[in-house]
Amino acid sequence: GEDVEQSLFLSVREGDSSVINCTYTDSSSTYLYWYKQEPGAGLQLLTYIFSNMDMKQDQRLTVLLNKKDKHLSLRIADTQTGDSAIYFCAEMSDSWGKLQFGAGTQVVVTP
Amino acid sequence: DAGVTQSPTHLIKTRGQQVTLRCSPKSGHDTVSWYQQALGQGPQFIFQYYEEEERQRGNFPDRFSGHQFPNYSSELNVNALLLGDSALYLCASSGGSGGFKEETQYFGPGTRLLVL
């Protein structure tokens, strides 16, 4: 079956690094995504990684993928107050485009 | 270049009524997916439309139906509304240029539906 799990809450001080973790169960996952949702808004695509990659860096964002453990993480360097939001991990296991989401991790950045 | 747009932004209905939500995909995209996001949860896949046909469906009852028009815009219809249908309904578009870009989904702002 398909299941994506995330920790529910993360508190981080402004300027520190944030690490959000995600585990998935579908070994056939081809693409893995991180989306950001601010209050009252839709989902903003942050970054993605192919299943044949181990790491991807995009400015302040670093994605790490451990395929053996089916573990995905998102690191945000120099976290800012504007990074406060809910972050969703999602997997796509087929080419038709069905995304399976986790429940989201609420990140709160304190001054 | 306009992104994904949805209408209306908010909607209040009563149990048993029917509702239609609308979505216009990002320019150049030909595939529309619909998701339901209940409060405090991640989005759940409802269905996906491509070439005016439902290509894939999630675990939702037949009360949920859709349509895609020749201009790639889409509608989501929900009949016989239940209290549990209260949620944020998100539309995502993708495709149009082949390769990986077909798999990247861009989301609209959503329609918040409240069923009383």
PDB file of C-alpha atoms in Angstrom:
ATOM      1  CA  GLY A   1       0.000   0.000   0.000  1.00  0.00           C
ATOM      2  CA  GLU A   2       0.924   3.629  -0.148  1.00  0.00           C
ATOM      3  CA  ASP A   3       1.680   5.680   2.945  1.00  0.00           C
ATOM      4  CA  VAL A   4       3.688   8.830   3.520  1.00  0.00           C
ATOM      5  CA  GLU A   5       4.522   9.866   7.079  1.00  0.00           C
ATOM      6  CA  GLN A   6       5.895  13.112   8.466  1.00  0.00           C
ATOM      7  CA  SER A   7       6.479  14.559  11.901  1.00  0.00           C
ATOM      8  CA  LEU A   8       3.711  17.046  12.674  1.00  0.00           C
ATOM      9  CA  PHE A   9       5.557  20.004  14.131  1.00  0.00           C
ATOM     10  CA  LEU A  10       8.959  21.677  14.069  1.00  0.00           C
ATOM     11  CA  SER A  11      10.049  24.806  15.904  1.00  0.00           C
ATOM     12  CA  VAL A  12      13.235  26.539  14.778  1.00  0.00           C
ATOM     13  CA  ARG A  13      14.970  29.791  15.578  1.00  0.00           C
ATOM     14  CA  GLU A  14      15.488  32.367  12.862  1.00  0.00           C
ATOM     15  CA  GLY A  15      18.878  31.904  11.204  1.00  0.00           C
ATOM     16  CA  ASP A  16      19.178  28.233  12.163  1.00  0.00           C
ATOM     17  CA  SER A  17      18.772  25.315   9.770  1.00  0.00           C
ATOM     18  CA  SER A  18      15.492  23.379   9.636  1.00  0.00           C
ATOM     19  CA  VAL A  19      15.303  19.695   8.773  1.00  0.00           C
ATOM     20  CA  ILE A  20      11.946  18.174   7.898  1.00  0.00           C
ATOM     21  CA  ASN A  21      11.756  14.401   7.596  1.00  0.00           C
ATOM     22  CA  CYS A  22       9.478  12.098   5.626  1.00  0.00           C
ATOM     23  CA  THR A  23       9.196   8.357   5.144  1.00  0.00           C
ATOM     24  CA  TYR A  24       7.350   6.576   2.369  1.00  0.00           C
ATOM     25  CA  THR A  25       6.464   2.969   1.754  1.00  0.00           C
ATOM     26  CA  ASP A  26       6.038   2.617  -2.011  1.00  0.00           C
ATOM     27  CA  SER A  27       9.344   1.315  -3.334  1.00  0.00           C
ATOM     28  CA  SER A  28       8.247   2.043  -6.897  1.00  0.00           C
ATOM     29  CA  SER A  29       8.107   5.787  -6.236  1.00  0.00           C
ATOM     30  CA  THR A  30       9.681   7.593  -9.145  1.00  0.00           C
ATOM     31  CA  TYR A  31       9.483  11.208  -8.064  1.00  0.00           C
ATOM     32  CA  LEU A  32       9.389  12.773  -4.604  1.00  0.00           C
ATOM     33  CA  TYR A  33       8.300  16.328  -3.933  1.00  0.00           C
ATOM     34  CA  TRP A  34       8.257  18.995  -1.284  1.00  0.00           C
ATOM     35  CA  TYR A  35       5.395  21.488  -1.284  1.00  0.00           C
ATOM     36  CA  LYS A  36       4.840  24.505   0.995  1.00  0.00           C
ATOM     37  CA  GLN A  37       1.420  25.729   2.116  1.00  0.00           C
ATOM     38  CA  GLU A  38       0.913  29.069   3.824  1.00  0.00           C
ATOM     39  CA  PRO A  39      -2.303  29.813   5.752  1.00  0.00           C
ATOM     40  CA  GLY A  40      -5.332  30.013   3.509  1.00  0.00           C
ATOM     41  CA  ALA A  41      -3.321  29.310   0.361  1.00  0.00           C
ATOM     42  CA  GLY A  42      -2.759  26.501  -2.118  1.00  0.00           C
ATOM     43  CA  LEU A  43       0.385  24.423  -2.453  1.00  0.00           C
ATOM     44  CA  GLN A  44       3.621  25.901  -3.710  1.00  0.00           C
ATOM     45  CA  LEU A  45       6.100  23.498  -5.308  1.00  0.00           C
ATOM     46  CA  LEU A  46       9.458  23.945  -3.574  1.00  0.00           C
ATOM     47  CA  THR A  47      11.622  21.243  -5.062  1.00  0.00           C
ATOM     48  CA  TYR A  48      11.623  17.641  -6.235  1.00  0.00           C
ATOM     49  CA  ILE A  49      14.046  14.762  -6.620  1.00  0.00           C
ATOM     50  CA  PHE A  50      14.198  11.780  -8.935  1.00  0.00           C
ATOM     51  CA  SER A  51      14.320   8.414  -7.237  1.00  0.00           C
ATOM     52  CA  ASN A  52      17.706   7.702  -8.838  1.00  0.00           C
ATOM     53  CA  MET A  53      19.306  10.697  -7.095  1.00  0.00           C
ATOM     54  CA  ASP A  54      20.677  10.924  -3.560  1.00  0.00           C
ATOM     55  CA  MET A  55      20.794  14.670  -3.129  1.00  0.00           C
ATOM     56  CA  LYS A  56      19.607  17.853  -4.739  1.00  0.00           C
ATOM     57  CA  GLN A  57      20.479  21.403  -3.742  1.00  0.00           C
ATOM     58  CA  ASP A  58      18.513  24.463  -4.786  1.00  0.00           C
ATOM     59  CA  GLN A  59      19.631  27.721  -3.144  1.00  0.00           C
ATOM     60  CA  ARG A  60      18.710  27.418   0.565  1.00  0.00           C
ATOM     61  CA  LEU A  61      17.027  24.042   0.067  1.00  0.00           C
ATOM     62  CA  THR A  62      18.759  20.658   0.193  1.00  0.00           C
ATOM     63  CA  VAL A  63      16.885  17.416  -0.395  1.00  0.00           C
ATOM     64  CA  LEU A  64      18.378  14.114   0.731  1.00  0.00           C
ATOM     65  CA  LEU A  65      16.988  10.761  -0.362  1.00  0.00           C
ATOM     66  CA  ASN A  66      17.827   7.422   1.263  1.00  0.00           C
ATOM     67  CA  LYS A  67      16.194   4.852  -0.981  1.00  0.00           C
ATOM     68  CA  LYS A  68      17.192   1.918   1.186  1.00  0.00           C
ATOM     69  CA  ASP A  69      15.350   3.344   4.195  1.00  0.00           C
ATOM     70  CA  LYS A  70      12.687   5.088   2.073  1.00  0.00           C
ATOM     71  CA  HIS A  71      13.541   8.326   3.873  1.00  0.00           C
ATOM     72  CA  LEU A  72      13.380  11.832   2.415  1.00  0.00           C
ATOM     73  CA  SER A  73      14.460  15.015   4.134  1.00  0.00           C
ATOM     74  CA  LEU A  74      14.323  18.733   3.359  1.00  0.00           C
ATOM     75  CA  ARG A  75      16.907  21.030   4.882  1.00  0.00           C
ATOM     76  CA  ILE A  76      16.279  24.783   4.856  1.00  0.00           C
ATOM     77  CA  ALA A  77      19.412  26.794   5.522  1.00  0.00           C
ATOM     78  CA  ASP A  78      19.261  30.169   7.313  1.00  0.00           C
ATOM     79  CA  THR A  79      15.572  29.777   8.133  1.00  0.00           C
ATOM     80  CA  GLN A  80      13.565  33.005   7.951  1.00  0.00           C
ATOM     81  CA  THR A  81      10.207  34.005   9.434  1.00  0.00           C
ATOM     82  CA  GLY A  82       8.756  33.773   5.924  1.00  0.00           C
ATOM     83  CA  ASP A  83       9.541  30.059   5.994  1.00  0.00           C
ATOM     84  CA  SER A  84       6.831  29.527   8.625  1.00  0.00           C
ATOM     85  CA  ALA A  85       4.293  27.289   6.891  1.00  0.00           C
ATOM     86  CA  ILE A  86       3.160  23.694   6.513  1.00  0.00           C
ATOM     87  CA  TYR A  87       5.475  21.524   4.447  1.00  0.00           C
ATOM     88  CA  PHE A  88       4.182  18.487   2.601  1.00  0.00           C
ATOM     89  CA  CYS A  89       6.164  15.565   1.324  1.00  0.00           C
ATOM     90  CA  ALA A  90       4.591  13.761  -1.654  1.00  0.00           C
ATOM     91  CA  GLU A  91       5.444  10.751  -3.764  1.00  0.00           C
ATOM     92  CA  MET A  92       4.433   9.806  -7.260  1.00  0.00           C
ATOM     93  CA  SER A  93       4.683   6.117  -8.016  1.00  0.00           C
ATOM     94  CA  ASP A  94       3.327   6.121 -11.541  1.00  0.00           C
ATOM     95  CA  SER A  95       3.535   8.320 -14.598  1.00  0.00           C
ATOM     96  CA  TRP A  96      -0.130   9.211 -14.564  1.00  0.00           C
ATOM     97  CA  GLY A  97       0.329  11.828 -11.916  1.00  0.00           C
ATOM     98  CA  LYS A  98      -1.377  10.652  -8.750  1.00  0.00           C
ATOM     99  CA  LEU A  99       0.404  12.287  -5.820  1.00  0.00           C
ATOM    100  CA  GLN A 100       0.322  10.683  -2.375  1.00  0.00           C
ATOM    101  CA  PHE A 101       0.844  13.274   0.369  1.00  0.00           C
ATOM    102  CA  GLY A 102       1.885  13.119   3.963  1.00  0.00           C
ATOM    103  CA  ALA A 103      -0.126  14.929   6.652  1.00  0.00           C
ATOM    104  CA  GLY A 104       2.289  17.852   6.616  1.00  0.00           C
ATOM    105  CA  THR A 105       4.841  19.303   9.033  1.00  0.00           C
ATOM    106  CA  GLN A 106       4.040  22.676  10.555  1.00  0.00           C
ATOM    107  CA  VAL A 107       7.215  24.737  10.819  1.00  0.00           C
ATOM    108  CA  VAL A 108       7.221  27.679  13.202  1.00  0.00           C
ATOM    109  CA  VAL A 109      10.160  30.095  13.015  1.00  0.00           C
ATOM    110  CA  THR A 110      10.783  32.136  16.132  1.00  0.00           C
ATOM    111  CA  PRO A 111      12.858  35.352  16.271  1.00  0.00           C
TER     112      PRO A 111
ATOM    113  CA  ASP B   1       1.775  33.949 -17.537  1.00  0.00           C
ATOM    114  CA  ALA B   2      -1.177  33.147 -15.298  1.00  0.00           C
ATOM    115  CA  GLY B   3      -0.831  30.191 -13.013  1.00  0.00           C
ATOM    116  CA  VAL B   4      -3.590  27.772 -12.093  1.00  0.00           C
ATOM    117  CA  THR B   5      -6.816  29.596 -11.258  1.00  0.00           C
ATOM    118  CA  GLN B   6      -9.860  28.316  -9.403  1.00  0.00           C
ATOM    119  CA  SER B   7     -13.338  29.656  -8.765  1.00  0.00           C
ATOM    120  CA  PRO B   8     -15.045  30.397  -6.542  1.00  0.00           C
ATOM    121  CA  THR B   9     -12.637  31.008  -3.659  1.00  0.00           C
ATOM    122  CA  HIS B  10     -15.220  30.197  -0.990  1.00  0.00           C
ATOM    123  CA  LEU B  11     -18.588  28.474  -1.054  1.00  0.00           C
ATOM    124  CA  ILE B  12     -21.234  27.627   1.531  1.00  0.00           C
ATOM    125  CA  LYS B  13     -23.793  24.913   0.800  1.00  0.00           C
ATOM    126  CA  THR B  14     -26.271  22.837   2.791  1.00  0.00           C
ATOM    127  CA  ARG B  15     -26.451  19.062   3.036  1.00  0.00           C
ATOM    128  CA  GLY B  16     -27.996  17.394   0.006  1.00  0.00           C
ATOM    129  CA  GLN B  17     -27.167  20.210  -2.386  1.00  0.00           C
ATOM    130  CA  GLN B  18     -24.917  19.973  -5.410  1.00  0.00           C
ATOM    131  CA  VAL B  19     -21.817  22.054  -6.121  1.00  0.00           C
ATOM    132  CA  THR B  20     -19.610  22.782  -9.139  1.00  0.00           C
ATOM    133  CA  LEU B  21     -16.043  23.990  -8.783  1.00  0.00           C
ATOM    134  CA  ARG B  22     -13.972  25.300 -11.669  1.00  0.00           C
ATOM    135  CA  CYS B  23     -10.310  25.230 -12.601  1.00  0.00           C
ATOM    136  CA  SER B  24      -8.234  26.758 -15.388  1.00  0.00           C
ATOM    137  CA  PRO B  25      -4.836  25.153 -15.854  1.00  0.00           C
ATOM    138  CA  LYS B  26      -1.514  26.895 -16.228  1.00  0.00           C
ATOM    139  CA  SER B  27      -0.828  28.003 -19.788  1.00  0.00           C
ATOM    140  CA  GLY B  28       0.562  25.120 -21.844  1.00  0.00           C
ATOM    141  CA  HIS B  29      -0.713  22.407 -19.494  1.00  0.00           C
ATOM    142  CA  ASP B  30      -3.214  19.794 -20.680  1.00  0.00           C
ATOM    143  CA  THR B  31      -3.753  17.637 -17.582  1.00  0.00           C
ATOM    144  CA  VAL B  32      -5.858  18.575 -14.561  1.00  0.00           C
ATOM    145  CA  SER B  33      -5.922  16.745 -11.230  1.00  0.00           C
ATOM    146  CA  TRP B  34      -8.284  17.403  -8.337  1.00  0.00           C
ATOM    147  CA  TYR B  35      -7.498  16.928  -4.649  1.00  0.00           C
ATOM    148  CA  GLN B  36      -9.512  17.240  -1.455  1.00  0.00           C
ATOM    149  CA  GLN B  37      -7.753  18.614   1.615  1.00  0.00           C
ATOM    150  CA  ALA B  38      -9.640  18.249   4.880  1.00  0.00           C
ATOM    151  CA  LEU B  39      -8.630  20.469   7.782  1.00  0.00           C
ATOM    152  CA  GLY B  40      -5.318  19.406   9.292  1.00  0.00           C
ATOM    153  CA  GLN B  41      -4.639  16.760   6.655  1.00  0.00           C
ATOM    154  CA  GLY B  42      -2.678  16.363   3.463  1.00  0.00           C
ATOM    155  CA  PRO B  43      -4.418  16.524   0.081  1.00  0.00           C
ATOM    156  CA  GLN B  44      -6.163  13.355  -1.128  1.00  0.00           C
ATOM    157  CA  PHE B  45      -6.290  12.565  -4.852  1.00  0.00           C
ATOM    158  CA  ILE B  46      -9.815  12.593  -6.301  1.00  0.00           C
ATOM    159  CA  PHE B  47      -9.232  12.130 -10.042  1.00  0.00           C
ATOM    160  CA  GLN B  48      -7.277  13.301 -13.057  1.00  0.00           C
ATOM    161  CA  TYR B  49      -8.465  14.448 -16.477  1.00  0.00           C
ATOM    162  CA  TYR B  50      -6.540  14.260 -19.710  1.00  0.00           C
ATOM    163  CA  GLU B  51      -7.891  14.641 -23.257  1.00  0.00           C
ATOM    164  CA  GLU B  52     -11.349  15.275 -21.813  1.00  0.00           C
ATOM    165  CA  GLU B  53     -11.463  11.882 -20.102  1.00  0.00           C
ATOM    166  CA  GLU B  54     -10.984  10.682 -16.545  1.00  0.00           C
ATOM    167  CA  ARG B  55      -7.610   8.945 -16.633  1.00  0.00           C
ATOM    168  CA  GLN B  56      -7.215   7.912 -13.006  1.00  0.00           C
ATOM    169  CA  ARG B  57      -9.411   7.998  -9.929  1.00  0.00           C
ATOM    170  CA  GLY B  58      -8.770   7.914  -6.208  1.00  0.00           C
ATOM    171  CA  ASN B  59     -10.930   6.378  -3.505  1.00  0.00           C
ATOM    172  CA  PHE B  60     -13.909   8.732  -3.770  1.00  0.00           C
ATOM    173  CA  PRO B  61     -17.575   7.837  -4.291  1.00  0.00           C
ATOM    174  CA  ASP B  62     -19.470   8.382  -7.523  1.00  0.00           C
ATOM    175  CA  ARG B  63     -20.985  11.540  -6.016  1.00  0.00           C
ATOM    176  CA  PHE B  64     -17.741  13.133  -7.133  1.00  0.00           C
ATOM    177  CA  SER B  65     -17.606  13.623 -10.883  1.00  0.00           C
ATOM    178  CA  GLY B  66     -15.756  15.851 -13.258  1.00  0.00           C
ATOM    179  CA  HIS B  67     -15.365  17.151 -16.710  1.00  0.00           C
ATOM    180  CA  GLN B  68     -12.618  18.564 -18.869  1.00  0.00           C
ATOM    181  CA  PHE B  69     -13.309  20.962 -21.709  1.00  0.00           C
ATOM    182  CA  PRO B  70     -11.484  21.289 -25.053  1.00  0.00           C
ATOM    183  CA  ASN B  71      -9.576  24.298 -23.683  1.00  0.00           C
ATOM    184  CA  TYR B  72      -8.256  21.995 -20.884  1.00  0.00           C
ATOM    185  CA  SER B  73     -10.211  23.740 -18.121  1.00  0.00           C
ATOM    186  CA  SER B  74     -12.048  21.445 -15.745  1.00  0.00           C
ATOM    187  CA  GLU B  75     -14.987  21.205 -13.396  1.00  0.00           C
ATOM    188  CA  LEU B  76     -15.474  19.164 -10.258  1.00  0.00           C
ATOM    189  CA  ASN B  77     -19.059  18.307  -9.358  1.00  0.00           C
ATOM    190  CA  VAL B  78     -20.179  16.949  -6.017  1.00  0.00           C
ATOM    191  CA  ASN B  79     -23.755  15.732  -5.600  1.00  0.00           C
ATOM    192  CA  ALA B  80     -25.755  15.068  -2.437  1.00  0.00           C
ATOM    193  CA  LEU B  81     -23.337  17.013  -0.262  1.00  0.00           C
ATOM    194  CA  LEU B  82     -22.455  15.647   3.159  1.00  0.00           C
ATOM    195  CA  LEU B  83     -21.026  17.521   6.139  1.00  0.00           C
ATOM    196  CA  GLY B  84     -17.817  15.548   5.609  1.00  0.00           C
ATOM    197  CA  ASP B  85     -17.359  17.081   2.170  1.00  0.00           C
ATOM    198  CA  SER B  86     -16.327  20.344   3.848  1.00  0.00           C
ATOM    199  CA  ALA B  87     -12.735  20.859   2.761  1.00  0.00           C
ATOM    200  CA  LEU B  88     -10.324  22.804   0.582  1.00  0.00           C
ATOM    201  CA  TYR B  89     -10.552  21.540  -2.989  1.00  0.00           C
ATOM    202  CA  LEU B  90      -7.327  21.936  -4.909  1.00  0.00           C
ATOM    203  CA  CYS B  91      -6.796  21.771  -8.615  1.00  0.00           C
ATOM    204  CA  ALA B  92      -3.373  20.988 -10.073  1.00  0.00           C
ATOM    205  CA  SER B  93      -2.243  21.157 -13.673  1.00  0.00           C
ATOM    206  CA  SER B  94       0.626  19.459 -15.451  1.00  0.00           C
ATOM    207  CA  GLY B  95       1.828  18.235 -18.816  1.00  0.00           C
ATOM    208  CA  GLY B  96       1.932  19.850 -22.210  1.00  0.00           C
ATOM    209  CA  SER B  97       5.610  19.579 -22.942  1.00  0.00           C
ATOM    210  CA  GLY B  98       6.547  15.965 -22.347  1.00  0.00           C
ATOM    211  CA  GLY B  99       9.360  14.581 -20.255  1.00  0.00           C
ATOM    212  CA  PHE B 100       9.623  15.320 -16.573  1.00  0.00           C
ATOM    213  CA  LYS B 101       7.575  18.467 -16.849  1.00  0.00           C
ATOM    214  CA  GLU B 102       4.584  16.258 -17.396  1.00  0.00           C
ATOM    215  CA  GLU B 103       4.973  14.935 -13.882  1.00  0.00           C
ATOM    216  CA  THR B 104       5.315  18.291 -12.112  1.00  0.00           C
ATOM    217  CA  GLN B 105       1.993  19.466 -10.773  1.00  0.00           C
ATOM    218  CA  TYR B 106       1.297  23.108 -10.063  1.00  0.00           C
ATOM    219  CA  PHE B 107      -1.523  23.884  -7.693  1.00  0.00           C
ATOM    220  CA  GLY B 108      -4.136  26.597  -7.667  1.00  0.00           C
ATOM    221  CA  PRO B 109      -5.207  28.524  -4.544  1.00  0.00           C
ATOM    222  CA  GLY B 110      -8.131  26.180  -3.926  1.00  0.00           C
ATOM    223  CA  THR B 111     -11.856  26.518  -3.263  1.00  0.00           C
ATOM    224  CA  ARG B 112     -12.908  26.309   0.354  1.00  0.00           C
ATOM    225  CA  LEU B 113     -16.255  24.512   0.627  1.00  0.00           C
ATOM    226  CA  LEU B 114     -18.307  24.561   3.801  1.00  0.00           C
ATOM    227  CA  VAL B 115     -21.308  22.246   4.034  1.00  0.00           C
ATOM    228  CA  LEU B 116     -23.843  23.105   6.740  1.00  0.00           C
TER     229      LEU B 116
END
